[in-house]
């Protein structure tokens, strides 16, 4: 089984950290490949970054020409794009936001999300509502740390998470969710200190993706996730001099109706 994990930003170091977490969760025989967009924000924090990152990730998958894959994991917590990607590719697409929330709902009646900056909280709440798991969310709480701050000082990150987690628990959370792919790996340390289950969205998404592929299930094409209507679509190109961290396309842009699909 081959799973591709898409980072929502252009920071290659974060992609590598996410892939390490994904591989730790993957079962024997599962290959995990990380993809970094060639353009977009260096970190996704807020509506502008999120919409920009959604387009960049879709462009990344649209132009991908590597080995075939069996599932896509989208590693951007609360970011846009998952519905569009489900239209674009013919394999299961699992977003870490809804994957973490679904697993959290199996572990407790209400869960809380601990994320980065407060400005991302409303966006995450909307994403959870759209996925149908918003009613079980007790609170989405920010740590005050930016995405790029997460890897700088582990003690500071842990302390900020624990402080935010107390607020989530006070609001009624019985399970906690890591609200950023850059927090992957933090769940064990904070879980032991809090005495609560802590769900990492990257690991949750990988295990759900493996399950969907193993059961032979794919995205329904009846209705909302039907393949895109065939038409001419003009895609933007990467800015001049942009650092390409994903495998470049070898063919000119095509409409989704002519784009090669990646499935077994």
mmCIF file of C-alpha atoms in Angstrom:
data_model
loop_
_atom_site.group_PDB
_atom_site.id
_atom_site.type_symbol
_atom_site.label_atom_id
_atom_site.label_comp_id
_atom_site.label_asym_id
_atom_site.label_seq_id
_atom_site.Cartn_x
_atom_site.Cartn_y
_atom_site.Cartn_z
ATOM 1 C CA UNK A 1 0.000 0.000 0.000
ATOM 2 C CA UNK A 2 1.319 3.442 -0.895
ATOM 3 C CA UNK A 3 0.071 6.620 0.798
ATOM 4 C CA UNK A 4 1.062 10.147 -0.154
ATOM 5 C CA UNK A 5 0.952 12.789 2.563
ATOM 6 C CA UNK A 6 0.595 16.388 1.413
ATOM 7 C CA UNK A 7 1.981 19.177 3.546
ATOM 8 C CA UNK A 8 -0.148 22.331 3.325
ATOM 9 C CA UNK A 9 2.865 24.666 3.278
ATOM 10 C CA UNK A 10 6.190 25.015 1.480
ATOM 11 C CA UNK A 11 8.417 24.268 4.492
ATOM 12 C CA UNK A 12 10.270 21.091 3.567
ATOM 13 C CA UNK A 13 11.499 20.488 7.122
ATOM 14 C CA UNK A 14 7.895 20.305 8.291
ATOM 15 C CA UNK A 15 7.058 17.831 5.545
ATOM 16 C CA UNK A 16 9.884 15.617 6.771
ATOM 17 C CA UNK A 17 8.631 15.819 10.371
ATOM 18 C CA UNK A 18 5.092 14.961 9.274
ATOM 19 C CA UNK A 19 6.361 11.991 7.249
ATOM 20 C CA UNK A 20 8.251 10.667 10.276
ATOM 21 C CA UNK A 21 5.016 10.700 12.262
ATOM 22 C CA UNK A 22 3.072 9.114 9.411
ATOM 23 C CA UNK A 23 5.585 6.309 9.007
ATOM 24 C CA UNK A 24 5.540 5.629 12.749
ATOM 25 C CA UNK A 25 1.771 5.096 12.540
ATOM 26 C CA UNK A 26 1.759 3.118 9.276
ATOM 27 C CA UNK A 27 1.476 -0.644 9.284
ATOM 28 C CA UNK A 28 3.961 -3.108 7.771
ATOM 29 C CA UNK A 29 3.973 -2.933 4.009
ATOM 30 C CA UNK A 30 2.708 0.647 3.825
ATOM 31 C CA UNK A 31 4.948 3.130 2.024
ATOM 32 C CA UNK A 32 4.557 6.795 2.966
ATOM 33 C CA UNK A 33 5.708 9.552 0.609
ATOM 34 C CA UNK A 34 5.639 13.214 1.603
ATOM 35 C CA UNK A 35 4.839 15.938 -0.915
ATOM 36 C CA UNK A 36 5.620 19.637 -0.473
ATOM 37 C CA UNK A 37 3.884 22.263 -2.630
ATOM 38 C CA UNK A 38 6.172 24.161 -4.986
ATOM 39 C CA UNK A 39 4.391 27.422 -4.163
ATOM 40 C CA UNK A 40 2.163 28.858 -1.455
ATOM 41 C CA UNK A 41 2.703 30.038 2.150
ATOM 42 C CA UNK A 42 5.614 28.855 4.285
ATOM 43 C CA UNK A 43 3.045 28.230 7.037
ATOM 44 C CA UNK A 44 -0.753 28.245 6.894
ATOM 45 C CA UNK A 45 -2.291 30.558 9.474
ATOM 46 C CA UNK A 46 -5.551 32.241 8.564
ATOM 47 C CA UNK A 47 -8.009 32.339 5.711
ATOM 48 C CA UNK A 48 -5.698 33.790 3.059
ATOM 49 C CA UNK A 49 -2.985 31.195 3.701
ATOM 50 C CA UNK A 50 -5.566 28.416 3.803
ATOM 51 C CA UNK A 51 -7.168 29.183 0.450
ATOM 52 C CA UNK A 52 -3.759 29.703 -1.140
ATOM 53 C CA UNK A 53 -2.507 26.439 0.285
ATOM 54 C CA UNK A 54 -5.614 24.561 -0.925
ATOM 55 C CA UNK A 55 -4.943 25.635 -4.512
ATOM 56 C CA UNK A 56 -1.253 24.763 -4.180
ATOM 57 C CA UNK A 57 -1.996 21.258 -2.859
ATOM 58 C CA UNK A 58 -4.514 20.577 -5.622
ATOM 59 C CA UNK A 59 -1.970 21.782 -8.183
ATOM 60 C CA UNK A 60 0.638 19.533 -6.549
ATOM 61 C CA UNK A 61 -1.557 16.448 -6.912
ATOM 62 C CA UNK A 62 -2.755 17.471 -10.370
ATOM 63 C CA UNK A 63 0.804 17.581 -11.698
ATOM 64 C CA UNK A 64 2.195 14.645 -9.703
ATOM 65 C CA UNK A 65 3.951 12.107 -11.935
ATOM 66 C CA UNK A 66 5.527 9.748 -9.414
ATOM 67 C CA UNK A 67 4.593 6.156 -8.539
ATOM 68 C CA UNK A 68 0.911 5.346 -8.243
ATOM 69 C CA UNK A 69 -0.593 5.757 -4.809
ATOM 70 C CA UNK A 70 -3.568 4.179 -3.042
ATOM 71 C CA UNK A 71 -4.653 7.025 -0.756
ATOM 72 C CA UNK A 72 -3.986 10.682 0.046
ATOM 73 C CA UNK A 73 -3.554 12.095 3.543
ATOM 74 C CA UNK A 74 -3.921 15.877 3.707
ATOM 75 C CA UNK A 75 -1.766 17.167 6.559
ATOM 76 C CA UNK A 76 -3.182 20.633 7.138
ATOM 77 C CA UNK A 77 -5.315 21.013 10.256
ATOM 78 C CA UNK A 78 -8.415 23.038 9.459
ATOM 79 C CA UNK A 79 -7.140 23.950 6.010
ATOM 80 C CA UNK A 80 -9.348 24.070 2.928
ATOM 81 C CA UNK A 81 -9.148 21.815 -0.115
ATOM 82 C CA UNK A 82 -10.197 18.328 0.970
ATOM 83 C CA UNK A 83 -13.475 18.381 -0.985
ATOM 84 C CA UNK A 84 -11.722 19.552 -4.148
ATOM 85 C CA UNK A 85 -9.055 16.869 -3.824
ATOM 86 C CA UNK A 86 -11.776 14.231 -3.456
ATOM 87 C CA UNK A 87 -13.151 15.340 -6.801
ATOM 88 C CA UNK A 88 -9.696 15.359 -8.360
ATOM 89 C CA UNK A 89 -8.304 11.913 -7.495
ATOM 90 C CA UNK A 90 -9.792 8.419 -7.653
ATOM 91 C CA UNK A 91 -8.405 7.152 -4.340
ATOM 92 C CA UNK A 92 -9.544 7.750 -0.742
ATOM 93 C CA UNK A 93 -8.646 11.183 0.625
ATOM 94 C CA UNK A 94 -8.347 11.588 4.391
ATOM 95 C CA UNK A 95 -7.937 14.995 6.003
ATOM 96 C CA UNK A 96 -6.149 15.018 9.366
ATOM 97 C CA UNK A 97 -8.764 17.411 10.804
ATOM 98 C CA UNK A 98 -11.747 15.131 10.440
ATOM 99 C CA UNK A 99 -9.682 11.959 11.002
ATOM 100 C CA UNK A 100 -8.567 13.163 14.435
ATOM 101 C CA UNK A 101 -12.062 14.324 15.362
ATOM 102 C CA UNK A 102 -13.705 11.049 14.313
ATOM 103 C CA UNK A 103 -11.259 9.014 16.389
ATOM 104 C CA UNK A 104 -11.651 11.397 19.332
ATOM 105 C CA UNK A 105 -15.416 10.846 19.233
ATOM 106 C CA UNK A 106 -14.786 7.127 19.776
ATOM 107 C CA UNK A 107 -12.795 7.850 22.944
ATOM 108 C CA UNK A 108 -14.965 10.370 24.750
ATOM 109 C CA UNK A 109 -18.226 12.267 24.494
ATOM 110 C CA UNK A 110 -16.591 15.633 23.841
ATOM 111 C CA UNK A 111 -13.146 16.548 22.564
ATOM 112 C CA UNK A 112 -11.047 19.685 22.505
ATOM 113 C CA UNK A 113 -8.567 20.913 19.904
ATOM 114 C CA UNK A 114 -5.317 22.614 20.882
ATOM 115 C CA UNK A 115 -3.850 24.532 17.967
ATOM 116 C CA UNK A 116 -1.369 27.299 17.178
ATOM 117 C CA UNK A 117 -2.517 30.924 16.898
ATOM 118 C CA UNK A 118 -5.948 32.052 18.047
ATOM 119 C CA UNK A 119 -6.672 33.357 14.546
ATOM 120 C CA UNK A 120 -6.941 29.758 13.334
ATOM 121 C CA UNK A 121 -9.617 28.718 15.827
ATOM 122 C CA UNK A 122 -12.665 29.902 13.873
ATOM 123 C CA UNK A 123 -11.409 28.294 10.701
ATOM 124 C CA UNK A 124 -10.926 24.970 12.501
ATOM 125 C CA UNK A 125 -14.403 25.187 14.006
ATOM 126 C CA UNK A 126 -15.874 25.697 10.526
ATOM 127 C CA UNK A 127 -13.890 22.747 9.153
ATOM 128 C CA UNK A 128 -15.160 20.476 11.925
ATOM 129 C CA UNK A 129 -18.746 21.593 11.315
ATOM 130 C CA UNK A 130 -18.412 20.906 7.596
ATOM 131 C CA UNK A 131 -17.072 17.422 8.384
ATOM 132 C CA UNK A 132 -20.063 16.735 10.637
ATOM 133 C CA UNK A 133 -18.111 16.426 13.897
ATOM 134 C CA UNK A 134 -18.444 19.963 15.208
ATOM 135 C CA UNK A 135 -21.203 19.284 17.727
ATOM 136 C CA UNK A 136 -18.894 17.091 19.811
ATOM 137 C CA UNK A 137 -16.160 19.730 20.016
ATOM 138 C CA UNK A 138 -16.034 21.382 23.435
ATOM 139 C CA UNK A 139 -13.484 24.031 22.450
ATOM 140 C CA UNK A 140 -10.754 24.995 20.011
ATOM 141 C CA UNK A 141 -7.964 26.717 21.928
ATOM 142 C CA UNK A 142 -4.813 28.407 20.655
ATOM 143 C CA UNK A 143 -1.391 28.142 22.268
ATOM 144 C CA UNK A 144 -0.204 31.504 20.968
ATOM 145 C CA UNK A 145 2.636 29.812 19.088
ATOM 146 C CA UNK A 146 2.951 30.128 15.339
ATOM 147 C CA UNK A 147 3.397 27.046 13.154
ATOM 148 C CA UNK A 148 7.058 27.857 12.596
ATOM 149 C CA UNK A 149 7.600 28.248 16.364
ATOM 150 C CA UNK A 150 6.644 24.653 17.114
ATOM 151 C CA UNK A 151 9.990 23.075 16.325
ATOM 152 C CA UNK A 152 12.176 25.651 18.030
ATOM 153 C CA UNK A 153 11.841 24.848 21.727
ATOM 154 C CA UNK A 154 10.216 21.561 22.766
ATOM 155 C CA UNK A 155 9.824 22.582 26.420
ATOM 156 C CA UNK A 156 8.134 25.848 25.461
ATOM 157 C CA UNK A 157 5.813 24.066 23.029
ATOM 158 C CA UNK A 158 4.859 21.464 25.637
ATOM 159 C CA UNK A 159 4.203 24.121 28.276
ATOM 160 C CA UNK A 160 2.055 26.164 25.883
ATOM 161 C CA UNK A 161 0.101 23.065 24.891
ATOM 162 C CA UNK A 162 -0.551 22.083 28.503
ATOM 163 C CA UNK A 163 -1.760 25.576 29.376
ATOM 164 C CA UNK A 164 -4.148 25.581 26.408
ATOM 165 C CA UNK A 165 -5.245 22.031 27.203
ATOM 166 C CA UNK A 166 -6.355 23.135 30.681
ATOM 167 C CA UNK A 167 -8.700 25.639 29.064
ATOM 168 C CA UNK A 168 -10.077 22.977 26.731
ATOM 169 C CA UNK A 169 -10.646 20.602 29.636
ATOM 170 C CA UNK A 170 -12.362 23.345 31.631
ATOM 171 C CA UNK A 171 -14.761 23.718 28.695
ATOM 172 C CA UNK A 172 -15.656 20.027 28.928
ATOM 173 C CA UNK A 173 -13.135 18.213 26.739
ATOM 174 C CA UNK A 174 -12.598 14.559 27.649
ATOM 175 C CA UNK A 175 -10.194 13.880 24.773
ATOM 176 C CA UNK A 176 -7.664 16.239 23.214
ATOM 177 C CA UNK A 177 -6.646 16.626 19.582
ATOM 178 C CA UNK A 178 -3.375 18.051 18.258
ATOM 179 C CA UNK A 179 -4.569 20.938 16.108
ATOM 180 C CA UNK A 180 -1.559 21.208 13.805
ATOM 181 C CA UNK A 181 0.414 18.683 11.772
ATOM 182 C CA UNK A 182 3.571 20.305 13.142
ATOM 183 C CA UNK A 183 2.612 19.023 16.613
ATOM 184 C CA UNK A 184 2.968 15.405 15.508
ATOM 185 C CA UNK A 185 4.939 13.449 18.118
ATOM 186 C CA UNK A 186 3.748 15.585 21.033
ATOM 187 C CA UNK A 187 0.823 13.334 21.920
ATOM 188 C CA UNK A 188 2.688 10.894 24.160
ATOM 189 C CA UNK A 189 4.393 13.468 26.358
ATOM 190 C CA UNK A 190 1.325 15.620 26.930
ATOM 191 C CA UNK A 191 -1.008 12.633 27.192
ATOM 192 C CA UNK A 192 0.944 11.227 30.112
ATOM 193 C CA UNK A 193 0.970 14.563 31.913
ATOM 194 C CA UNK A 194 -2.726 15.209 31.353
ATOM 195 C CA UNK A 195 -3.955 11.681 31.956
ATOM 196 C CA UNK A 196 -6.200 12.000 28.882
ATOM 197 C CA UNK A 197 -6.202 10.458 25.404
ATOM 198 C CA UNK A 198 -4.473 12.778 22.922
ATOM 199 C CA UNK A 199 -5.115 12.145 19.220
ATOM 200 C CA UNK A 200 -2.570 13.045 16.554
ATOM 201 C CA UNK A 201 -4.319 13.794 13.270
ATOM 202 C CA UNK A 202 -1.465 12.537 11.081
ATOM 203 C CA UNK A 203 -1.409 9.096 12.694
ATOM 204 C CA UNK A 204 -5.216 8.954 12.752
ATOM 205 C CA UNK A 205 -5.449 9.816 9.061
ATOM 206 C CA UNK A 206 -2.841 7.230 8.064
ATOM 207 C CA UNK A 207 -4.650 4.438 9.934
ATOM 208 C CA UNK A 208 -8.027 5.450 8.470
ATOM 209 C CA UNK A 209 -6.526 5.613 4.981
ATOM 210 C CA UNK A 210 -5.074 2.120 5.421
ATOM 211 C CA UNK A 211 -8.483 0.864 6.558
ATOM 212 C CA UNK A 212 -10.321 2.360 3.581
ATOM 213 C CA UNK A 213 -7.831 0.909 1.117
ATOM 214 C CA UNK A 214 -7.834 -2.459 2.880
ATOM 215 C CA UNK A 215 -11.636 -2.611 2.700
ATOM 216 C CA UNK A 216 -11.590 -1.712 -0.980
ATOM 217 C CA UNK A 217 -13.546 1.508 -0.430
ATOM 218 C CA UNK A 218 -13.291 4.659 -2.526
ATOM 219 C CA UNK A 219 -14.873 8.098 -2.600
ATOM 220 C CA UNK A 220 -18.450 8.012 -3.885
ATOM 221 C CA UNK A 221 -18.957 9.583 -7.301
ATOM 222 C CA UNK A 222 -22.705 9.942 -6.766
ATOM 223 C CA UNK A 223 -23.451 13.571 -6.017
ATOM 224 C CA UNK A 224 -21.182 15.912 -4.119
ATOM 225 C CA UNK A 225 -17.854 14.303 -4.974
ATOM 226 C CA UNK A 226 -18.586 13.568 -8.617
ATOM 227 C CA UNK A 227 -15.611 14.019 -10.942
ATOM 228 C CA UNK A 228 -15.100 17.630 -12.088
ATOM 229 C CA UNK A 229 -17.115 18.768 -15.105
ATOM 230 C CA UNK A 230 -14.856 18.544 -18.192
ATOM 231 C CA UNK A 231 -13.903 22.061 -19.246
ATOM 232 C CA UNK A 232 -10.884 24.206 -19.955
ATOM 233 C CA UNK A 233 -9.156 25.278 -16.747
ATOM 234 C CA UNK A 234 -6.233 27.701 -16.659
ATOM 235 C CA UNK A 235 -3.876 26.994 -13.777
ATOM 236 C CA UNK A 236 -1.370 29.519 -12.498
ATOM 237 C CA UNK A 237 2.333 28.767 -12.528
ATOM 238 C CA UNK A 238 4.822 28.987 -9.678
ATOM 239 C CA UNK A 239 6.432 32.423 -9.142
ATOM 240 C CA UNK A 240 9.745 32.946 -10.896
ATOM 241 C CA UNK A 241 12.561 31.456 -8.846
ATOM 242 C CA UNK A 242 10.258 29.490 -6.538
ATOM 243 C CA UNK A 243 11.922 26.559 -4.807
ATOM 244 C CA UNK A 244 10.429 23.340 -6.125
ATOM 245 C CA UNK A 245 10.255 20.729 -3.396
ATOM 246 C CA UNK A 246 7.717 18.477 -5.079
ATOM 247 C CA UNK A 247 8.333 16.434 -8.189
ATOM 248 C CA UNK A 248 7.710 18.753 -11.194
ATOM 249 C CA UNK A 249 5.209 17.989 -13.902
ATOM 250 C CA UNK A 250 6.499 16.552 -17.171
ATOM 251 C CA UNK A 251 3.410 17.438 -19.207
ATOM 252 C CA UNK A 252 1.583 20.747 -19.714
ATOM 253 C CA UNK A 253 -1.436 21.525 -17.503
ATOM 254 C CA UNK A 254 -4.578 19.624 -18.451
ATOM 255 C CA UNK A 255 -8.160 19.766 -17.330
ATOM 256 C CA UNK A 256 -9.026 17.242 -14.564
ATOM 257 C CA UNK A 257 -10.962 15.199 -17.117
ATOM 258 C CA UNK A 258 -7.673 14.462 -18.912
ATOM 259 C CA UNK A 259 -5.398 14.351 -15.906
ATOM 260 C CA UNK A 260 -4.039 10.906 -15.094
ATOM 261 C CA UNK A 261 -5.680 9.310 -12.057
ATOM 262 C CA UNK A 262 -3.659 7.549 -9.390
ATOM 263 C CA UNK A 263 -5.177 4.306 -8.182
ATOM 264 C CA UNK A 264 -4.243 0.701 -8.037
#
